[in-house]
mmCIF file of C-alpha atoms in Angstrom:
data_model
loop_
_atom_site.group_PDB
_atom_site.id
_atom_site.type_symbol
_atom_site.label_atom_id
_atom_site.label_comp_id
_atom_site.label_asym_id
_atom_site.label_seq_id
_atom_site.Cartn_x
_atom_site.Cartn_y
_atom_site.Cartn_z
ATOM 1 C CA UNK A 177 -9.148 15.577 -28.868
ATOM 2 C CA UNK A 178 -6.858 17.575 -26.588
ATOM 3 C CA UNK A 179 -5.955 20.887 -27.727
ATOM 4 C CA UNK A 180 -4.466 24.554 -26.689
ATOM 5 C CA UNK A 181 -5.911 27.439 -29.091
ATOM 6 C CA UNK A 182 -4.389 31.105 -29.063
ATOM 7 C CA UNK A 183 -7.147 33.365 -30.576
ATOM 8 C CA UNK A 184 -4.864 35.743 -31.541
ATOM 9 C CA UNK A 185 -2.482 36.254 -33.848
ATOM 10 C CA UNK A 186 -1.239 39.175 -32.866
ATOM 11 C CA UNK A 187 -1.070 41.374 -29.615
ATOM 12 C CA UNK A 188 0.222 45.384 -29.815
ATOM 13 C CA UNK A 189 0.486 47.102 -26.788
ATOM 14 C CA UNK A 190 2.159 50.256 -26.016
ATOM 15 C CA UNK A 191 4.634 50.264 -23.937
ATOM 16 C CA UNK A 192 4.251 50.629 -19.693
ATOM 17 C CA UNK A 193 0.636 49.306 -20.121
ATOM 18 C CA UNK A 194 -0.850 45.705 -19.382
ATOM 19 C CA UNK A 195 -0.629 42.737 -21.664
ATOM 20 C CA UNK A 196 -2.674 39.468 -22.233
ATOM 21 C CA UNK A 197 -1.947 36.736 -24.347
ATOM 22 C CA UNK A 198 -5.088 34.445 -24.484
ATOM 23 C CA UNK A 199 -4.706 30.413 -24.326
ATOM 24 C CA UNK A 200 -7.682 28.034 -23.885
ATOM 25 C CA UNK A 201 -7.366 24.461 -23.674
ATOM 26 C CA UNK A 202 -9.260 21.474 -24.204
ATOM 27 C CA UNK A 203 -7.943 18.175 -22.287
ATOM 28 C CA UNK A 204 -9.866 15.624 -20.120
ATOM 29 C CA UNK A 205 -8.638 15.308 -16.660
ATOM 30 C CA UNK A 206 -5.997 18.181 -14.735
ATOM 31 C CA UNK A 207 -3.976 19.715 -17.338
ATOM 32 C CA UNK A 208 -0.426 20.390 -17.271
ATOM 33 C CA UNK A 209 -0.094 23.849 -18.712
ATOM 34 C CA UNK A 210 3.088 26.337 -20.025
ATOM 35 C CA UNK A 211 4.194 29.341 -21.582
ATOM 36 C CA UNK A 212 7.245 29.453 -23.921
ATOM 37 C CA UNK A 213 8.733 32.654 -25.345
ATOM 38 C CA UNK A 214 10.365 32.635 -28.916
ATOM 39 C CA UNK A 215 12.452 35.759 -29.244
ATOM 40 C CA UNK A 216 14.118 36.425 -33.023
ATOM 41 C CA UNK A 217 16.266 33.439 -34.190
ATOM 42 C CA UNK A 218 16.133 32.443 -31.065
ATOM 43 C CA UNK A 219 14.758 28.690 -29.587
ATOM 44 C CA UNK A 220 11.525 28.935 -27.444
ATOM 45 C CA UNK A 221 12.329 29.476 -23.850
ATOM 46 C CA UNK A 222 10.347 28.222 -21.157
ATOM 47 C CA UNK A 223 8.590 30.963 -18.774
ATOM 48 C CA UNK A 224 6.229 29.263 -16.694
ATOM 49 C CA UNK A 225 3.907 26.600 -15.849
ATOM 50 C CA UNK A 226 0.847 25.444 -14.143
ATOM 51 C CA UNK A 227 0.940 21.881 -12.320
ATOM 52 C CA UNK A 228 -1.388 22.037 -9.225
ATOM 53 C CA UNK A 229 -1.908 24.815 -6.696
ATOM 54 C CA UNK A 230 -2.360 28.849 -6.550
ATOM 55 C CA UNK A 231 -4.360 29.675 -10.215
ATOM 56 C CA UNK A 232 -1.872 32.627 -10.438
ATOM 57 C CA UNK A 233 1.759 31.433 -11.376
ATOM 58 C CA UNK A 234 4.358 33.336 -11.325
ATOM 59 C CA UNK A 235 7.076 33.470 -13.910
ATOM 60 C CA UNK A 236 10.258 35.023 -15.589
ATOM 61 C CA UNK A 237 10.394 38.476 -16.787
ATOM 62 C CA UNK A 238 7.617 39.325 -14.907
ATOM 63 C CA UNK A 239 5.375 37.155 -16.690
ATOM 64 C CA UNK A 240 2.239 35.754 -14.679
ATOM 65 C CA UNK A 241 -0.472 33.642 -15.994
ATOM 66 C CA UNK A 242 -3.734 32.863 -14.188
ATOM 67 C CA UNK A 243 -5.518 29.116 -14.568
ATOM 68 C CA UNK A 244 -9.234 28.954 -14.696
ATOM 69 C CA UNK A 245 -10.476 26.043 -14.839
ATOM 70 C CA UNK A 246 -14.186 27.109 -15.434
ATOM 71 C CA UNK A 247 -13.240 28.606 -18.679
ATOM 72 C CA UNK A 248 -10.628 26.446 -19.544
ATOM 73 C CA UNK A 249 -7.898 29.434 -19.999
ATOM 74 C CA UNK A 250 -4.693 30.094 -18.777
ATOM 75 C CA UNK A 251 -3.859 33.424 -19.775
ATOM 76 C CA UNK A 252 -0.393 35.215 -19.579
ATOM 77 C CA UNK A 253 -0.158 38.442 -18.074
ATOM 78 C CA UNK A 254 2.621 41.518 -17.370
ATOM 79 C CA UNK A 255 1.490 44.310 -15.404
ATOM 80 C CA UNK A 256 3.650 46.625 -17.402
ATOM 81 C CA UNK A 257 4.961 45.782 -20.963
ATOM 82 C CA UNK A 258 8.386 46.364 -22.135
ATOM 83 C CA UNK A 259 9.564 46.910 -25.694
ATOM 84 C CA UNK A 260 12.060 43.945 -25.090
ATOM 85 C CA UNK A 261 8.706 41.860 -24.828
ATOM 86 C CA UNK A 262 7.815 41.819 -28.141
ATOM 87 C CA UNK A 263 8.681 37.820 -29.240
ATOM 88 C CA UNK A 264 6.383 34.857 -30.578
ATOM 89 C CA UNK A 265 4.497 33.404 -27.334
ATOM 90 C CA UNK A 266 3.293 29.671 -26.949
ATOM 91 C CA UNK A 267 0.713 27.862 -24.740
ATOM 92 C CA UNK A 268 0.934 24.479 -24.642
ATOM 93 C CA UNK A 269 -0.504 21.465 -22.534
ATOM 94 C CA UNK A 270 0.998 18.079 -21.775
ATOM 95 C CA UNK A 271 -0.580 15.147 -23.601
ATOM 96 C CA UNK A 272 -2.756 13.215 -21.523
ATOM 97 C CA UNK A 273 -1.522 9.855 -23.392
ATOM 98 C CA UNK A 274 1.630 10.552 -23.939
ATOM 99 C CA UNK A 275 3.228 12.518 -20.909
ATOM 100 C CA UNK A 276 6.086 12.938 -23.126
ATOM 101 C CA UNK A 277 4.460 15.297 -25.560
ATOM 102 C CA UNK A 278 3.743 18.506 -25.320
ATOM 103 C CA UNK A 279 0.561 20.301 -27.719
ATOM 104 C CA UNK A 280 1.349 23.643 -28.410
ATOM 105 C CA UNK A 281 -0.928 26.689 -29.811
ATOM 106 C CA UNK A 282 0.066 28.380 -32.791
ATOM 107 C CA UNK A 283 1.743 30.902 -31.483
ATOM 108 C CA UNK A 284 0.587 34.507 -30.812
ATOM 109 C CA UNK A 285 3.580 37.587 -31.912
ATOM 110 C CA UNK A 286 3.368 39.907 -29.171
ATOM 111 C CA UNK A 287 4.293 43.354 -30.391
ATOM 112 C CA UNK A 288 4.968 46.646 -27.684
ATOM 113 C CA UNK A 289 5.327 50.055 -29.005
ATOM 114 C CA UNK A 290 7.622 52.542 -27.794
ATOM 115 C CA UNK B 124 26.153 26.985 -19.284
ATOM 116 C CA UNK B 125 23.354 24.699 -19.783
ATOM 117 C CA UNK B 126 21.985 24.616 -23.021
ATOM 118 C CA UNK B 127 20.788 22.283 -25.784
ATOM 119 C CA UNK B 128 22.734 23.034 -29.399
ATOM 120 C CA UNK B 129 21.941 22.233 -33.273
ATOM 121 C CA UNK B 130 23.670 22.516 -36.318
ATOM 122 C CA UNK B 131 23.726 23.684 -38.409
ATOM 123 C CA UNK B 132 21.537 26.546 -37.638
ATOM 124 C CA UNK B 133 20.469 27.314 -41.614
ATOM 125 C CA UNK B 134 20.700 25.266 -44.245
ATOM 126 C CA UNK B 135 19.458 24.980 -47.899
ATOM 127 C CA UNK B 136 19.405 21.466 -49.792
ATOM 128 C CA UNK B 137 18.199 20.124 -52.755
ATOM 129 C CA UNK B 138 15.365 17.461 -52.896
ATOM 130 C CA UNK B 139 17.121 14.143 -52.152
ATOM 131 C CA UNK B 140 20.062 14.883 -50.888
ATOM 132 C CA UNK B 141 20.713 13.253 -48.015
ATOM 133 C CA UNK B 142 21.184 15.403 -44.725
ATOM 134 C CA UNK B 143 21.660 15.058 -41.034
ATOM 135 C CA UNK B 144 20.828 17.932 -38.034
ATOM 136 C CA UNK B 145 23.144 17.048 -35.056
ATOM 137 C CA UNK B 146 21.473 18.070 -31.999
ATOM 138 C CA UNK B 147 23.575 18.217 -28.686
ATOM 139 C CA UNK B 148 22.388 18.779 -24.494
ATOM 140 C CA UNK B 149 25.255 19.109 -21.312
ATOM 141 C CA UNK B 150 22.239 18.910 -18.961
ATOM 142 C CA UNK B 151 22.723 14.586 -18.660
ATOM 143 C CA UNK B 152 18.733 14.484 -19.753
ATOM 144 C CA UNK B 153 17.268 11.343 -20.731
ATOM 145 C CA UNK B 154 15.065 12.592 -22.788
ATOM 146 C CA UNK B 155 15.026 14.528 -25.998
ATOM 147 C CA UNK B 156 12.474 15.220 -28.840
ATOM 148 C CA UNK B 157 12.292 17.227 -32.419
ATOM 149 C CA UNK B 158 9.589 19.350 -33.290
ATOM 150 C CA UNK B 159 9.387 20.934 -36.250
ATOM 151 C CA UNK B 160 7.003 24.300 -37.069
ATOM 152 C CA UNK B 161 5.113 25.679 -39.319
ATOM 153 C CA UNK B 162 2.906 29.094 -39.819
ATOM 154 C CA UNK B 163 -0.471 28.373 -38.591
ATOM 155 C CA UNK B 164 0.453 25.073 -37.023
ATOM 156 C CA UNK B 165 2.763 25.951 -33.784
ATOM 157 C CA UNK B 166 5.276 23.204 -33.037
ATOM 158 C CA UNK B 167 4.550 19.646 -33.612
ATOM 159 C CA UNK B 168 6.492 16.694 -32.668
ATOM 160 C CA UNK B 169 8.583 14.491 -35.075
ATOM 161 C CA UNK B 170 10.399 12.065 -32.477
ATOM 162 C CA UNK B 171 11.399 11.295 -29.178
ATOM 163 C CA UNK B 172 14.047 9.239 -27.544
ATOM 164 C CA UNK B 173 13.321 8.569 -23.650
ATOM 165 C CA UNK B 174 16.909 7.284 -23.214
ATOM 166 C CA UNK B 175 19.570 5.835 -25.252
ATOM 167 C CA UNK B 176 18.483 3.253 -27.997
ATOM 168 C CA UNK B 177 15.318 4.206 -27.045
ATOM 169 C CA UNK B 178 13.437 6.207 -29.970
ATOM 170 C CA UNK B 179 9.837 6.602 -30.955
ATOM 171 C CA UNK B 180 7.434 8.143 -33.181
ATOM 172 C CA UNK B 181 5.631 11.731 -32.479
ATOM 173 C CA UNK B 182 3.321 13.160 -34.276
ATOM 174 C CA UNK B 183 4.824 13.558 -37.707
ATOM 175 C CA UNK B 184 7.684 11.003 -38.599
ATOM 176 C CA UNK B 185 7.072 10.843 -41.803
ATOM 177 C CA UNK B 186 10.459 10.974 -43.955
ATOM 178 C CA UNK B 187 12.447 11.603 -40.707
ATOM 179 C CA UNK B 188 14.696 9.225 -38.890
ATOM 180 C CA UNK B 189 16.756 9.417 -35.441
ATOM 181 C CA UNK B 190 18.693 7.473 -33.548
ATOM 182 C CA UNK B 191 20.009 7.919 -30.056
ATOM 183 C CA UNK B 192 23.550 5.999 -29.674
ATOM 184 C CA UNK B 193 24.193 8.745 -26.696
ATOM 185 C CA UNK B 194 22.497 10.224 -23.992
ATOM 186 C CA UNK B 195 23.625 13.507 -25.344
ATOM 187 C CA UNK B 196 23.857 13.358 -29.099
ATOM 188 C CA UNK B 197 19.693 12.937 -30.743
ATOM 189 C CA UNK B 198 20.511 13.806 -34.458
ATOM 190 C CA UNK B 199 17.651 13.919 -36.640
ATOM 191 C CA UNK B 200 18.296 12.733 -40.419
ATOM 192 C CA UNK B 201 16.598 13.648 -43.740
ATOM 193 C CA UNK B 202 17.376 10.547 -46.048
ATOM 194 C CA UNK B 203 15.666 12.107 -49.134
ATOM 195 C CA UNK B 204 14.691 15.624 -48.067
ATOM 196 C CA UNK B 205 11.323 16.825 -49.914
ATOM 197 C CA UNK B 206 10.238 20.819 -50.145
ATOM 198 C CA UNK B 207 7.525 19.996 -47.590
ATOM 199 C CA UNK B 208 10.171 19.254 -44.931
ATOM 200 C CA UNK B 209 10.891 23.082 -45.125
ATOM 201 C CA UNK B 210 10.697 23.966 -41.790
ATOM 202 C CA UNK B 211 12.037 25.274 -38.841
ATOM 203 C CA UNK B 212 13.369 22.638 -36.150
ATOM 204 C CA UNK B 213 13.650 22.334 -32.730
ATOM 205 C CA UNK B 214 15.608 19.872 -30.892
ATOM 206 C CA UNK B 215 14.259 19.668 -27.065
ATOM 207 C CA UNK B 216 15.670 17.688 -23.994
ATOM 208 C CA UNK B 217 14.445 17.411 -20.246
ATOM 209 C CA UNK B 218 15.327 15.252 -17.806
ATOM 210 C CA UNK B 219 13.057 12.501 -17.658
ATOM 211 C CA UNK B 220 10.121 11.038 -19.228
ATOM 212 C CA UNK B 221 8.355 12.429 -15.615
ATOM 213 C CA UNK B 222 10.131 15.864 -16.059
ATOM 214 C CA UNK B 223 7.167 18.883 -16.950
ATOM 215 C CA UNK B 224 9.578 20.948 -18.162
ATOM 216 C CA UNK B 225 11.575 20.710 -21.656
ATOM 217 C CA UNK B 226 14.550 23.024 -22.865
ATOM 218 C CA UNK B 227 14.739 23.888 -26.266
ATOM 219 C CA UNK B 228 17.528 24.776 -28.563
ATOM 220 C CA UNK B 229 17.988 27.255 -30.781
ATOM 221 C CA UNK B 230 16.359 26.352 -34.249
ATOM 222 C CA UNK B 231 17.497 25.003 -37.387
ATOM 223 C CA UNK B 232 15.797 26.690 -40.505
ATOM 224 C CA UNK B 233 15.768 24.174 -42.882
ATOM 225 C CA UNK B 234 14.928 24.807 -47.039
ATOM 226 C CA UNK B 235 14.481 22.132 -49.501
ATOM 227 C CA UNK B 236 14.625 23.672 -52.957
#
């Protein structure tokens, strides 16, 4: 069964340090892969994605995330975290089936400290 | 500005009573889907239309209905709401079926008491 899992719940990071937000997926065949950001009351908005190409993809806000196939993860990254980060972050992969779907992770709240 | 819309953005109902969440996109996208979600269970899909009169079932229909009589217009209707369709929706367009990338808009919080 295809799947995206986000081990963690919850992220803190202080502010001006590095973040990761981990995704793994599990799809037969290439996956199509994307990070949304939910900021409060808000609707998710889309920040990058992975198609075919360099691992590393580059994204709004200074987002990055880095496809590795090996270990199935495609991890979003920001060299230096801002308070204004802190939001609800997805991962989610295309369905193979049904191109029209996406299957998202439960969500991981990303929290940066002053 | 390009943007999907829903209303109403909260709303709290009573088992049963019939209700309908209008969902709205100025980007001329063919296609548009609901999720809803849930703690502990990210976003799942409910519907999706891949043009007009063209509607099918996601993941979770279940006591949902849609109909797309409009490229732009996808509302999503409750005909008998139950407190397990408490939830927070999102109404989603991009602009094909071939399209990787869908825009979301900006929530409806839904309670059924």
């Amino acid at each position: 069964a295809q799947s995206v899992a986000q081990p963690e719940d919850q992220v803190n990071v202080a502010e001006g340090n590095p973040l990761t937000v981990k995704c793994t997926y599990s799809v037969s065949g290439n996956p199509y892969l994307f990070w949304y950001v939910q900021y409060p009351n808000r609707g998710l908005q889309f920040l990058l994605k992975y198609i075919t190409g360099d691992n590393l993809v580059k994204g709004s806000y200074g987002f990055e995330a880095e496809f590795n196939k090996s270990q199935t993860s495609f991890h979003l990254k920001k060299p230096s975290a801002l308070v204004s980060d802190s939001a609800l972050y997805f991962c989610a992969v295309r369905d193979i089936r049904n191109t029209d779907k996406l299957i998202f992770g439960t969500g991981t709240r990303l929290q940066v400290f002053p | 500005e390009a943007q999907v819309t829903q209303n109403p953005r909260y709303l709290i109902t009573v088992t049963g009573k019939k209700l309908t969440v209008t969902c709205s996109q100025n980007m001329n996208h063919e296609y548009m889907s609901w999720y809803r979600q849930d703690p502990g269970l990210g976003l799942r899909q409910i519907y999706y239309s891949m043009n007009v009169e063209v509607t099918d079932k996601g993941d979770v229909p279940e006591g949902y209905k849609v109909s797309r009589k409009e490229k732009r217009n996808f509302p999503l209707i409750l005909e008998s709401p139950s407190p397990n369709q408490t939830s927070l929706y999102f109404c989603a367009s991009k602009q094909s079926r071939a399209a990787e990338t869908q825009y979301f808009g900006p929530g409806t919080r839904l309670l059924v008491l």
